[in-house]
């Protein structure tokens, strides 16, 4: 692995020691730190280095370094920024992901640090540029592009700059106008309103008037008339002129090249992780983005040479300016890199795409959820968000083409050979009645039962007007919200459905379905009602564990066994389990080390067992994705530094918390597309299991706009009022930012 730089530039002393954004401007070929008050200001004549530090696993930090090149910056300053970026990476241990950002072609990740937008300013530090903000207000015209991150570009303040396809902002001294081209995107219109609010607060002290002008709706006595007067009077506007900014580069299947002694050589064959040797350099050409992969066992000077070779490779191919260049170190590969390979076996290396853990921790705390958080440490949730208590729970077992209600006294018993439908009806705060509707799939259940459960659940959801949160829960991966509904929940062997009975008969298998008068051993390994894992295990002594409590049932005898390292909560829960399975039975307590011969006889004799604790699953950050089908291939695109505002009513999005996957469905999504939510979620899980190590059995939920449960909203800084506003993205934003009066004008 490359060592740290021999001489640390004084400007980089202490860099990357706290979560957040740090920025340096290149001044006279040296990096100069910028104060927080200057963050977001980028002068066109300058180059900048931006370091984003986030928390990773086990208290470590993750780094993204971006070097931003203004369109008027000198070649020498741009080169200095590139070199200093490599030096900063070395100071940080040589593990940052590095991004080249050209003005006007910035990556979504970079722009997400500066929401709602950055506004490049004229001038710069270099000779020949005057760097001062005008004392006299200058009217400016901007074109506004982007659904979630905004690319704002100043255009000449003339009528000919307008067109029917884009959204424009005219910023005058006393009034800010938004001009919506007749063919412009609804979601870009909504984002432009956020930019207007930003301009109003930053440059008008929050007092400027705001006006919305619709293309084709000329009313001389209104804001529309005033708008056109500024341009010298109304006249038809022309078609949009093609420009380099409108070129959308196509992402192509990755081609891998090795880089050696300044030479770039194509690597033949299907791409696999094993091709990447840790003492070498590679270039992965994906069309719209080019990655430079750096092996861990490489030296700083060699890295600089490899990166120069990659720059020359791109220049020789006459690639457009919008081609992104991303440099990654082995072990910190982003999702967009890994998906070019057949699969990405997970090892001991750290994933480099875990952003925002601190954000999630802060939000949990803000919403009253007990979370113990230390700097750089993963979130340790004492009590995750749970559904409101006091609701009504109903459970059905799938049997043939019907669902059979489970008697109240048997609710909480689940058989591994069966499938169940669970409906929980409850009230949250002042809201209407809410519904949690899930299917539970036993690991030994038959496919016919699984399909029938899915169909019947869909029918139930439709009868409730699509309002329920719909879940697919697979045995062994029950989330806290599901477990907490039952007091307690016990998973037993066997099954009671006719489909399961037929399966074991056809395969001539022994029916080991749990019975109240047989021999059974039940393990209680959780510590509270929302995370207990109460499961029937093989009735042999080797199944015991010093960390847990067990219930041993042998005919009329019922033992509770307390492991020496078990908790009081487990010891209380084992009594509840006994009451569910053997109501009124007399319990015989057997503490570890005090067992009698009857206890061991029921287990087939005394044998050794474990005292090791099970490894806890690693906590990871939540990630939000949009998706598309490109030539039949399912592709996802991350929404960085996401917020509630990214849940646009016209879209479906995927939220992956690693513990569960949500497909969020906006109200304005086409009805046929809404029906594909679980199919989309399953495609994502299959993809993420191959490249990100996600469990294929992770809980999958469909959440509809306006019916988001607490265990979804906790990943956002949630404002309930936003969920009550109706209309498309633009109409909603108008109401939220500027009130109903503006909204009625827009709809007029």
PDB file of N, CA, C and O in Angstrom, residues 210-270:
ATOM      1  N   UNK A 210     -42.216  36.698  -5.957  1.00  0.00           N
ATOM      2  CA  UNK A 210     -41.992  35.552  -6.846  1.00  0.00           C
ATOM      3  C   UNK A 210     -43.159  35.443  -7.808  1.00  0.00           C
ATOM      4  O   UNK A 210     -44.322  35.577  -7.407  1.00  0.00           O
ATOM      5  N   UNK A 211     -42.863  35.220  -9.075  1.00  0.00           N
ATOM      6  CA  UNK A 211     -43.911  35.094 -10.092  1.00  0.00           C
ATOM      7  C   UNK A 211     -43.633  33.885 -10.972  1.00  0.00           C
ATOM      8  O   UNK A 211     -42.470  33.578 -11.274  1.00  0.00           O
ATOM      9  N   UNK A 212     -44.695  33.195 -11.368  1.00  0.00           N
ATOM     10  CA  UNK A 212     -44.572  32.025 -12.238  1.00  0.00           C
ATOM     11  C   UNK A 212     -45.252  32.347 -13.564  1.00  0.00           C
ATOM     12  O   UNK A 212     -46.413  32.750 -13.596  1.00  0.00           O
ATOM     13  N   UNK A 213     -44.509  32.207 -14.638  1.00  0.00           N
ATOM     14  CA  UNK A 213     -44.999  32.530 -15.977  1.00  0.00           C
ATOM     15  C   UNK A 213     -45.047  31.246 -16.797  1.00  0.00           C
ATOM     16  O   UNK A 213     -44.031  30.542 -16.928  1.00  0.00           O
ATOM     17  N   UNK A 214     -46.230  30.948 -17.321  1.00  0.00           N
ATOM     18  CA  UNK A 214     -46.404  29.752 -18.130  1.00  0.00           C
ATOM     19  C   UNK A 214     -46.283  30.096 -19.609  1.00  0.00           C
ATOM     20  O   UNK A 214     -46.937  31.017 -20.104  1.00  0.00           O
ATOM     21  N   UNK A 215     -45.448  29.360 -20.296  1.00  0.00           N
ATOM     22  CA  UNK A 215     -45.253  29.543 -21.725  1.00  0.00           C
ATOM     23  C   UNK A 215     -46.600  29.409 -22.462  1.00  0.00           C
ATOM     24  O   UNK A 215     -47.334  28.431 -22.256  1.00  0.00           O
ATOM     25  N   UNK A 216     -46.940  30.402 -23.273  1.00  0.00           N
ATOM     26  CA  UNK A 216     -48.174  30.331 -24.063  1.00  0.00           C
ATOM     27  C   UNK A 216     -49.369  30.963 -23.407  1.00  0.00           C
ATOM     28  O   UNK A 216     -50.442  31.057 -24.013  1.00  0.00           O
ATOM     29  N   UNK A 217     -49.231  31.382 -22.130  1.00  0.00           N
ATOM     30  CA  UNK A 217     -50.339  32.023 -21.418  1.00  0.00           C
ATOM     31  C   UNK A 217     -49.989  33.497 -21.199  1.00  0.00           C
ATOM     32  O   UNK A 217     -49.439  33.866 -20.166  1.00  0.00           O
ATOM     33  N   UNK A 218     -50.290  34.312 -22.186  1.00  0.00           N
ATOM     34  CA  UNK A 218     -49.966  35.738 -22.103  1.00  0.00           C
ATOM     35  C   UNK A 218     -51.149  36.516 -21.547  1.00  0.00           C
ATOM     36  O   UNK A 218     -52.239  36.514 -22.124  1.00  0.00           O
ATOM     37  N   UNK A 219     -50.949  37.149 -20.392  1.00  0.00           N
ATOM     38  CA  UNK A 219     -51.957  38.007 -19.778  1.00  0.00           C
ATOM     39  C   UNK A 219     -51.265  39.326 -19.448  1.00  0.00           C
ATOM     40  O   UNK A 219     -50.478  39.408 -18.503  1.00  0.00           O
ATOM     41  N   UNK A 220     -51.555  40.361 -20.240  1.00  0.00           N
ATOM     42  CA  UNK A 220     -50.795  41.614 -20.153  1.00  0.00           C
ATOM     43  C   UNK A 220     -50.900  42.291 -18.808  1.00  0.00           C
ATOM     44  O   UNK A 220     -50.004  43.030 -18.406  1.00  0.00           O
ATOM     45  N   UNK A 221     -51.990  42.059 -18.067  1.00  0.00           N
ATOM     46  CA  UNK A 221     -52.159  42.743 -16.779  1.00  0.00           C
ATOM     47  C   UNK A 221     -51.593  41.937 -15.619  1.00  0.00           C
ATOM     48  O   UNK A 221     -51.776  42.308 -14.467  1.00  0.00           O
ATOM     49  N   UNK A 222     -50.969  40.825 -15.907  1.00  0.00           N
ATOM     50  CA  UNK A 222     -50.491  39.944 -14.838  1.00  0.00           C
ATOM     51  C   UNK A 222     -48.969  39.882 -14.830  1.00  0.00           C
ATOM     52  O   UNK A 222     -48.286  40.649 -15.520  1.00  0.00           O
ATOM     53  N   UNK A 223     -48.429  38.936 -14.026  1.00  0.00           N
ATOM     54  CA  UNK A 223     -46.989  38.722 -13.972  1.00  0.00           C
ATOM     55  C   UNK A 223     -46.433  38.385 -15.360  1.00  0.00           C
ATOM     56  O   UNK A 223     -45.297  38.747 -15.688  1.00  0.00           O
ATOM     57  N   UNK A 224     -47.242  37.689 -16.162  1.00  0.00           N
ATOM     58  CA  UNK A 224     -46.804  37.328 -17.503  1.00  0.00           C
ATOM     59  C   UNK A 224     -46.498  38.568 -18.328  1.00  0.00           C
ATOM     60  O   UNK A 224     -45.460  38.651 -19.006  1.00  0.00           O
ATOM     61  N   UNK A 225     -47.384  39.555 -18.268  1.00  0.00           N
ATOM     62  CA  UNK A 225     -47.150  40.783 -19.010  1.00  0.00           C
ATOM     63  C   UNK A 225     -45.911  41.504 -18.531  1.00  0.00           C
ATOM     64  O   UNK A 225     -45.103  42.013 -19.333  1.00  0.00           O
ATOM     65  N   UNK A 226     -45.725  41.556 -17.223  1.00  0.00           N
ATOM     66  CA  UNK A 226     -44.546  42.213 -16.645  1.00  0.00           C
ATOM     67  C   UNK A 226     -43.264  41.520 -17.086  1.00  0.00           C
ATOM     68  O   UNK A 226     -42.252  42.174 -17.378  1.00  0.00           O
ATOM     69  N   UNK A 227     -43.308  40.195 -17.137  1.00  0.00           N
ATOM     70  CA  UNK A 227     -42.153  39.403 -17.557  1.00  0.00           C
ATOM     71  C   UNK A 227     -41.731  39.786 -18.975  1.00  0.00           C
ATOM     72  O   UNK A 227     -40.552  40.049 -19.247  1.00  0.00           O
ATOM     73  N   UNK A 228     -42.696  39.831 -19.889  1.00  0.00           N
ATOM     74  CA  UNK A 228     -42.353  40.102 -21.288  1.00  0.00           C
ATOM     75  C   UNK A 228     -41.913  41.545 -21.498  1.00  0.00           C
ATOM     76  O   UNK A 228     -41.085  41.837 -22.366  1.00  0.00           O
ATOM     77  N   UNK A 229     -42.426  42.458 -20.690  1.00  0.00           N
ATOM     78  CA  UNK A 229     -41.997  43.854 -20.783  1.00  0.00           C
ATOM     79  C   UNK A 229     -40.494  43.967 -20.526  1.00  0.00           C
ATOM     80  O   UNK A 229     -39.780  44.743 -21.180  1.00  0.00           O
ATOM     81  N   UNK A 230     -40.003  43.182 -19.574  1.00  0.00           N
ATOM     82  CA  UNK A 230     -38.571  43.200 -19.249  1.00  0.00           C
ATOM     83  C   UNK A 230     -37.738  42.816 -20.469  1.00  0.00           C
ATOM     84  O   UNK A 230     -36.602  43.293 -20.643  1.00  0.00           O
ATOM     85  N   UNK A 231     -38.308  41.972 -21.326  1.00  0.00           N
ATOM     86  CA  UNK A 231     -37.600  41.541 -22.534  1.00  0.00           C
ATOM     87  C   UNK A 231     -37.918  42.444 -23.732  1.00  0.00           C
ATOM     88  O   UNK A 231     -37.619  42.096 -24.872  1.00  0.00           O
ATOM     89  N   UNK A 232     -38.563  43.577 -23.459  1.00  0.00           N
ATOM     90  CA  UNK A 232     -38.854  44.513 -24.531  1.00  0.00           C
ATOM     91  C   UNK A 232     -40.175  44.259 -25.230  1.00  0.00           C
ATOM     92  O   UNK A 232     -40.423  44.784 -26.317  1.00  0.00           O
ATOM     93  N   UNK A 233     -41.021  43.451 -24.604  1.00  0.00           N
ATOM     94  CA  UNK A 233     -42.324  43.159 -25.198  1.00  0.00           C
ATOM     95  C   UNK A 233     -42.422  41.721 -25.658  1.00  0.00           C
ATOM     96  O   UNK A 233     -41.414  41.044 -25.891  1.00  0.00           O
ATOM     97  N   UNK A 234     -43.649  41.243 -25.781  1.00  0.00           N
ATOM     98  CA  UNK A 234     -43.876  39.852 -26.157  1.00  0.00           C
ATOM     99  C   UNK A 234     -43.572  39.619 -27.633  1.00  0.00           C
ATOM    100  O   UNK A 234     -43.887  40.437 -28.494  1.00  0.00           O
ATOM    101  N   UNK A 235     -42.953  38.500 -27.896  1.00  0.00           N
ATOM    102  CA  UNK A 235     -42.738  38.031 -29.268  1.00  0.00           C
ATOM    103  C   UNK A 235     -42.555  36.521 -29.187  1.00  0.00           C
ATOM    104  O   UNK A 235     -42.101  35.993 -28.164  1.00  0.00           O
ATOM    105  N   UNK A 236     -42.922  35.804 -30.237  1.00  0.00           N
ATOM    106  CA  UNK A 236     -42.768  34.343 -30.206  1.00  0.00           C
ATOM    107  C   UNK A 236     -41.312  33.950 -29.956  1.00  0.00           C
ATOM    108  O   UNK A 236     -40.390  34.631 -30.417  1.00  0.00           O
ATOM    109  N   UNK A 237     -41.136  32.883 -29.208  1.00  0.00           N
ATOM    110  CA  UNK A 237     -39.776  32.388 -28.939  1.00  0.00           C
ATOM    111  C   UNK A 237     -39.500  31.201 -29.842  1.00  0.00           C
ATOM    112  O   UNK A 237     -40.411  30.492 -30.285  1.00  0.00           O
ATOM    113  N   UNK A 238     -38.216  31.004 -30.143  1.00  0.00           N
ATOM    114  CA  UNK A 238     -37.843  29.972 -31.103  1.00  0.00           C
ATOM    115  C   UNK A 238     -37.665  28.605 -30.477  1.00  0.00           C
ATOM    116  O   UNK A 238     -37.840  28.408 -29.264  1.00  0.00           O
ATOM    117  N   UNK A 239     -37.313  27.641 -31.322  1.00  0.00           N
ATOM    118  CA  UNK A 239     -37.044  26.288 -30.857  1.00  0.00           C
ATOM    119  C   UNK A 239     -35.711  26.250 -30.138  1.00  0.00           C
ATOM    120  O   UNK A 239     -34.835  27.089 -30.356  1.00  0.00           O
ATOM    121  N   UNK A 240     -35.556  25.263 -29.296  1.00  0.00           N
ATOM    122  CA  UNK A 240     -34.321  25.111 -28.541  1.00  0.00           C
ATOM    123  C   UNK A 240     -33.170  24.783 -29.474  1.00  0.00           C
ATOM    124  O   UNK A 240     -33.275  23.874 -30.318  1.00  0.00           O
ATOM    125  N   UNK A 241     -32.076  25.524 -29.349  1.00  0.00           N
ATOM    126  CA  UNK A 241     -30.891  25.266 -30.166  1.00  0.00           C
ATOM    127  C   UNK A 241     -30.056  24.171 -29.518  1.00  0.00           C
ATOM    128  O   UNK A 241     -29.869  24.147 -28.297  1.00  0.00           O
ATOM    129  N   UNK A 242     -29.568  23.261 -30.336  1.00  0.00           N
ATOM    130  CA  UNK A 242     -28.753  22.160 -29.809  1.00  0.00           C
ATOM    131  C   UNK A 242     -27.418  22.694 -29.308  1.00  0.00           C
ATOM    132  O   UNK A 242     -26.829  23.595 -29.902  1.00  0.00           O
ATOM    133  N   UNK A 243     -26.959  22.159 -28.180  1.00  0.00           N
ATOM    134  CA  UNK A 243     -25.654  22.557 -27.636  1.00  0.00           C
ATOM    135  C   UNK A 243     -25.005  21.349 -26.984  1.00  0.00           C
ATOM    136  O   UNK A 243     -25.638  20.309 -26.765  1.00  0.00           O
ATOM    137  N   UNK A 244     -23.733  21.495 -26.661  1.00  0.00           N
ATOM    138  CA  UNK A 244     -22.997  20.394 -26.042  1.00  0.00           C
ATOM    139  C   UNK A 244     -23.598  20.014 -24.694  1.00  0.00           C
ATOM    140  O   UNK A 244     -23.538  18.859 -24.269  1.00  0.00           O
ATOM    141  N   UNK A 245     -24.217  20.987 -24.018  1.00  0.00           N
ATOM    142  CA  UNK A 245     -24.815  20.717 -22.713  1.00  0.00           C
ATOM    143  C   UNK A 245     -25.954  19.714 -22.802  1.00  0.00           C
ATOM    144  O   UNK A 245     -26.312  19.074 -21.813  1.00  0.00           O
ATOM    145  N   UNK A 246     -26.562  19.617 -23.983  1.00  0.00           N
ATOM    146  CA  UNK A 246     -27.717  18.739 -24.140  1.00  0.00           C
ATOM    147  C   UNK A 246     -27.329  17.321 -24.540  1.00  0.00           C
ATOM    148  O   UNK A 246     -28.184  16.455 -24.675  1.00  0.00           O
ATOM    149  N   UNK A 247     -26.035  17.098 -24.786  1.00  0.00           N
ATOM    150  CA  UNK A 247     -25.590  15.762 -25.166  1.00  0.00           C
ATOM    151  C   UNK A 247     -25.647  14.846 -23.955  1.00  0.00           C
ATOM    152  O   UNK A 247     -25.038  15.117 -22.923  1.00  0.00           O
ATOM    153  N   UNK A 248     -26.414  13.789 -24.074  1.00  0.00           N
ATOM    154  CA  UNK A 248     -26.491  12.799 -23.002  1.00  0.00           C
ATOM    155  C   UNK A 248     -25.644  11.605 -23.384  1.00  0.00           C
ATOM    156  O   UNK A 248     -25.959  10.882 -24.336  1.00  0.00           O
ATOM    157  N   UNK A 249     -24.547  11.422 -22.691  1.00  0.00           N
ATOM    158  CA  UNK A 249     -23.671  10.301 -23.007  1.00  0.00           C
ATOM    159  C   UNK A 249     -24.311   8.990 -22.587  1.00  0.00           C
ATOM    160  O   UNK A 249     -24.904   8.880 -21.519  1.00  0.00           O
ATOM    161  N   UNK A 250     -24.178   8.003 -23.426  1.00  0.00           N
ATOM    162  CA  UNK A 250     -24.766   6.697 -23.139  1.00  0.00           C
ATOM    163  C   UNK A 250     -23.783   5.857 -22.332  1.00  0.00           C
ATOM    164  O   UNK A 250     -22.585   5.803 -22.640  1.00  0.00           O
ATOM    165  N   UNK A 251     -24.306   5.227 -21.291  1.00  0.00           N
ATOM    166  CA  UNK A 251     -23.489   4.295 -20.521  1.00  0.00           C
ATOM    167  C   UNK A 251     -23.384   2.991 -21.295  1.00  0.00           C
ATOM    168  O   UNK A 251     -24.399   2.409 -21.696  1.00  0.00           O
ATOM    169  N   UNK A 252     -22.180   2.536 -21.530  1.00  0.00           N
ATOM    170  CA  UNK A 252     -21.958   1.322 -22.308  1.00  0.00           C
ATOM    171  C   UNK A 252     -21.371   0.230 -21.416  1.00  0.00           C
ATOM    172  O   UNK A 252     -20.819   0.521 -20.350  1.00  0.00           O
ATOM    173  N   UNK A 253     -21.487  -1.041 -21.840  1.00  0.00           N
ATOM    174  CA  UNK A 253     -20.863  -2.121 -21.054  1.00  0.00           C
ATOM    175  C   UNK A 253     -19.372  -1.848 -20.893  1.00  0.00           C
ATOM    176  O   UNK A 253     -18.690  -1.419 -21.827  1.00  0.00           O
ATOM    177  N   UNK A 254     -18.869  -2.046 -19.694  1.00  0.00           N
ATOM    178  CA  UNK A 254     -17.495  -1.684 -19.389  1.00  0.00           C
ATOM    179  C   UNK A 254     -16.464  -2.484 -20.178  1.00  0.00           C
ATOM    180  O   UNK A 254     -16.591  -3.702 -20.327  1.00  0.00           O
ATOM    181  N   UNK A 255     -15.463  -1.780 -20.681  1.00  0.00           N
ATOM    182  CA  UNK A 255     -14.301  -2.415 -21.291  1.00  0.00           C
ATOM    183  C   UNK A 255     -13.103  -2.165 -20.391  1.00  0.00           C
ATOM    184  O   UNK A 255     -12.827  -1.028 -20.016  1.00  0.00           O
ATOM    185  N   UNK A 256     -12.389  -3.229 -20.066  1.00  0.00           N
ATOM    186  CA  UNK A 256     -11.295  -3.135 -19.106  1.00  0.00           C
ATOM    187  C   UNK A 256      -9.952  -3.052 -19.836  1.00  0.00           C
ATOM    188  O   UNK A 256      -9.694  -3.811 -20.780  1.00  0.00           O
ATOM    189  N   UNK A 257      -9.111  -2.114 -19.394  1.00  0.00           N
ATOM    190  CA  UNK A 257      -7.762  -1.953 -19.935  1.00  0.00           C
ATOM    191  C   UNK A 257      -6.777  -1.986 -18.769  1.00  0.00           C
ATOM    192  O   UNK A 257      -7.061  -1.488 -17.687  1.00  0.00           O
ATOM    193  N   UNK A 258      -5.609  -2.530 -19.003  1.00  0.00           N
ATOM    194  CA  UNK A 258      -4.537  -2.435 -18.016  1.00  0.00           C
ATOM    195  C   UNK A 258      -3.671  -1.231 -18.358  1.00  0.00           C
ATOM    196  O   UNK A 258      -3.559  -0.837 -19.526  1.00  0.00           O
ATOM    197  N   UNK A 259      -3.091  -0.611 -17.332  1.00  0.00           N
ATOM    198  CA  UNK A 259      -2.212   0.546 -17.522  1.00  0.00           C
ATOM    199  C   UNK A 259      -0.831   0.169 -16.991  1.00  0.00           C
ATOM    200  O   UNK A 259      -0.676  -0.157 -15.815  1.00  0.00           O
ATOM    201  N   UNK A 260       0.164   0.214 -17.885  1.00  0.00           N
ATOM    202  CA  UNK A 260       1.524  -0.156 -17.482  1.00  0.00           C
ATOM    203  C   UNK A 260       2.518   0.686 -18.274  1.00  0.00           C
ATOM    204  O   UNK A 260       2.470   0.724 -19.515  1.00  0.00           O
ATOM    205  N   UNK A 261       3.404   1.370 -17.553  1.00  0.00           N
ATOM    206  CA  UNK A 261       4.440   2.199 -18.190  1.00  0.00           C
ATOM    207  C   UNK A 261       3.836   3.184 -19.191  1.00  0.00           C
ATOM    208  O   UNK A 261       4.379   3.392 -20.287  1.00  0.00           O
ATOM    209  N   UNK A 262       2.696   3.761 -18.816  1.00  0.00           N
ATOM    210  CA  UNK A 262       2.066   4.755 -19.661  1.00  0.00           C
ATOM    211  C   UNK A 262       1.280   4.187 -20.828  1.00  0.00           C
ATOM    212  O   UNK A 262       0.681   4.938 -21.602  1.00  0.00           O
ATOM    213  N   UNK A 263       1.248   2.879 -20.966  1.00  0.00           N
ATOM    214  CA  UNK A 263       0.528   2.231 -22.057  1.00  0.00           C
ATOM    215  C   UNK A 263      -0.801   1.663 -21.560  1.00  0.00           C
ATOM    216  O   UNK A 263      -0.875   1.103 -20.463  1.00  0.00           O
ATOM    217  N   UNK A 264      -1.849   1.813 -22.381  1.00  0.00           N
ATOM    218  CA  UNK A 264      -3.186   1.320 -22.054  1.00  0.00           C
ATOM    219  C   UNK A 264      -3.495   0.149 -22.980  1.00  0.00           C
ATOM    220  O   UNK A 264      -3.527   0.317 -24.210  1.00  0.00           O
ATOM    221  N   UNK A 265      -3.738  -1.029 -22.401  1.00  0.00           N
ATOM    222  CA  UNK A 265      -3.914  -2.248 -23.199  1.00  0.00           C
ATOM    223  C   UNK A 265      -5.227  -2.931 -22.842  1.00  0.00           C
ATOM    224  O   UNK A 265      -5.522  -3.138 -21.657  1.00  0.00           O
ATOM    225  N   UNK A 266      -6.005  -3.291 -23.849  1.00  0.00           N
ATOM    226  CA  UNK A 266      -7.289  -3.945 -23.640  1.00  0.00           C
ATOM    227  C   UNK A 266      -7.111  -5.305 -22.977  1.00  0.00           C
ATOM    228  O   UNK A 266      -6.241  -6.091 -23.374  1.00  0.00           O
ATOM    229  N   UNK A 267      -7.948  -5.604 -21.978  1.00  0.00           N
ATOM    230  CA  UNK A 267      -7.951  -6.909 -21.318  1.00  0.00           C
ATOM    231  C   UNK A 267      -9.109  -7.718 -21.900  1.00  0.00           C
ATOM    232  O   UNK A 267     -10.262  -7.308 -21.828  1.00  0.00           O
ATOM    233  N   UNK A 268      -8.800  -8.855 -22.483  1.00  0.00           N
ATOM    234  CA  UNK A 268      -9.827  -9.685 -23.129  1.00  0.00           C
ATOM    235  C   UNK A 268     -10.572 -10.531 -22.097  1.00  0.00           C
ATOM    236  O   UNK A 268     -10.056 -10.846 -21.031  1.00  0.00           O
ATOM    237  N   UNK A 269     -11.812 -10.906 -22.454  1.00  0.00           N
ATOM    238  CA  UNK A 269     -12.579 -11.848 -21.648  1.00  0.00           C
ATOM    239  C   UNK A 269     -13.659 -11.183 -20.806  1.00  0.00           C
ATOM    240  O   UNK A 269     -13.694  -9.953 -20.657  1.00  0.00           O
ATOM    241  N   UNK A 270     -14.576 -12.027 -20.287  1.00  0.00           N
ATOM    242  CA  UNK A 270     -15.650 -11.538 -19.420  1.00  0.00           C
ATOM    243  C   UNK A 270     -15.059 -10.967 -18.138  1.00  0.00           C
ATOM    244  O   UNK A 270     -14.111 -11.529 -17.578  1.00  0.00           O
TER     245      UNK A 270
END
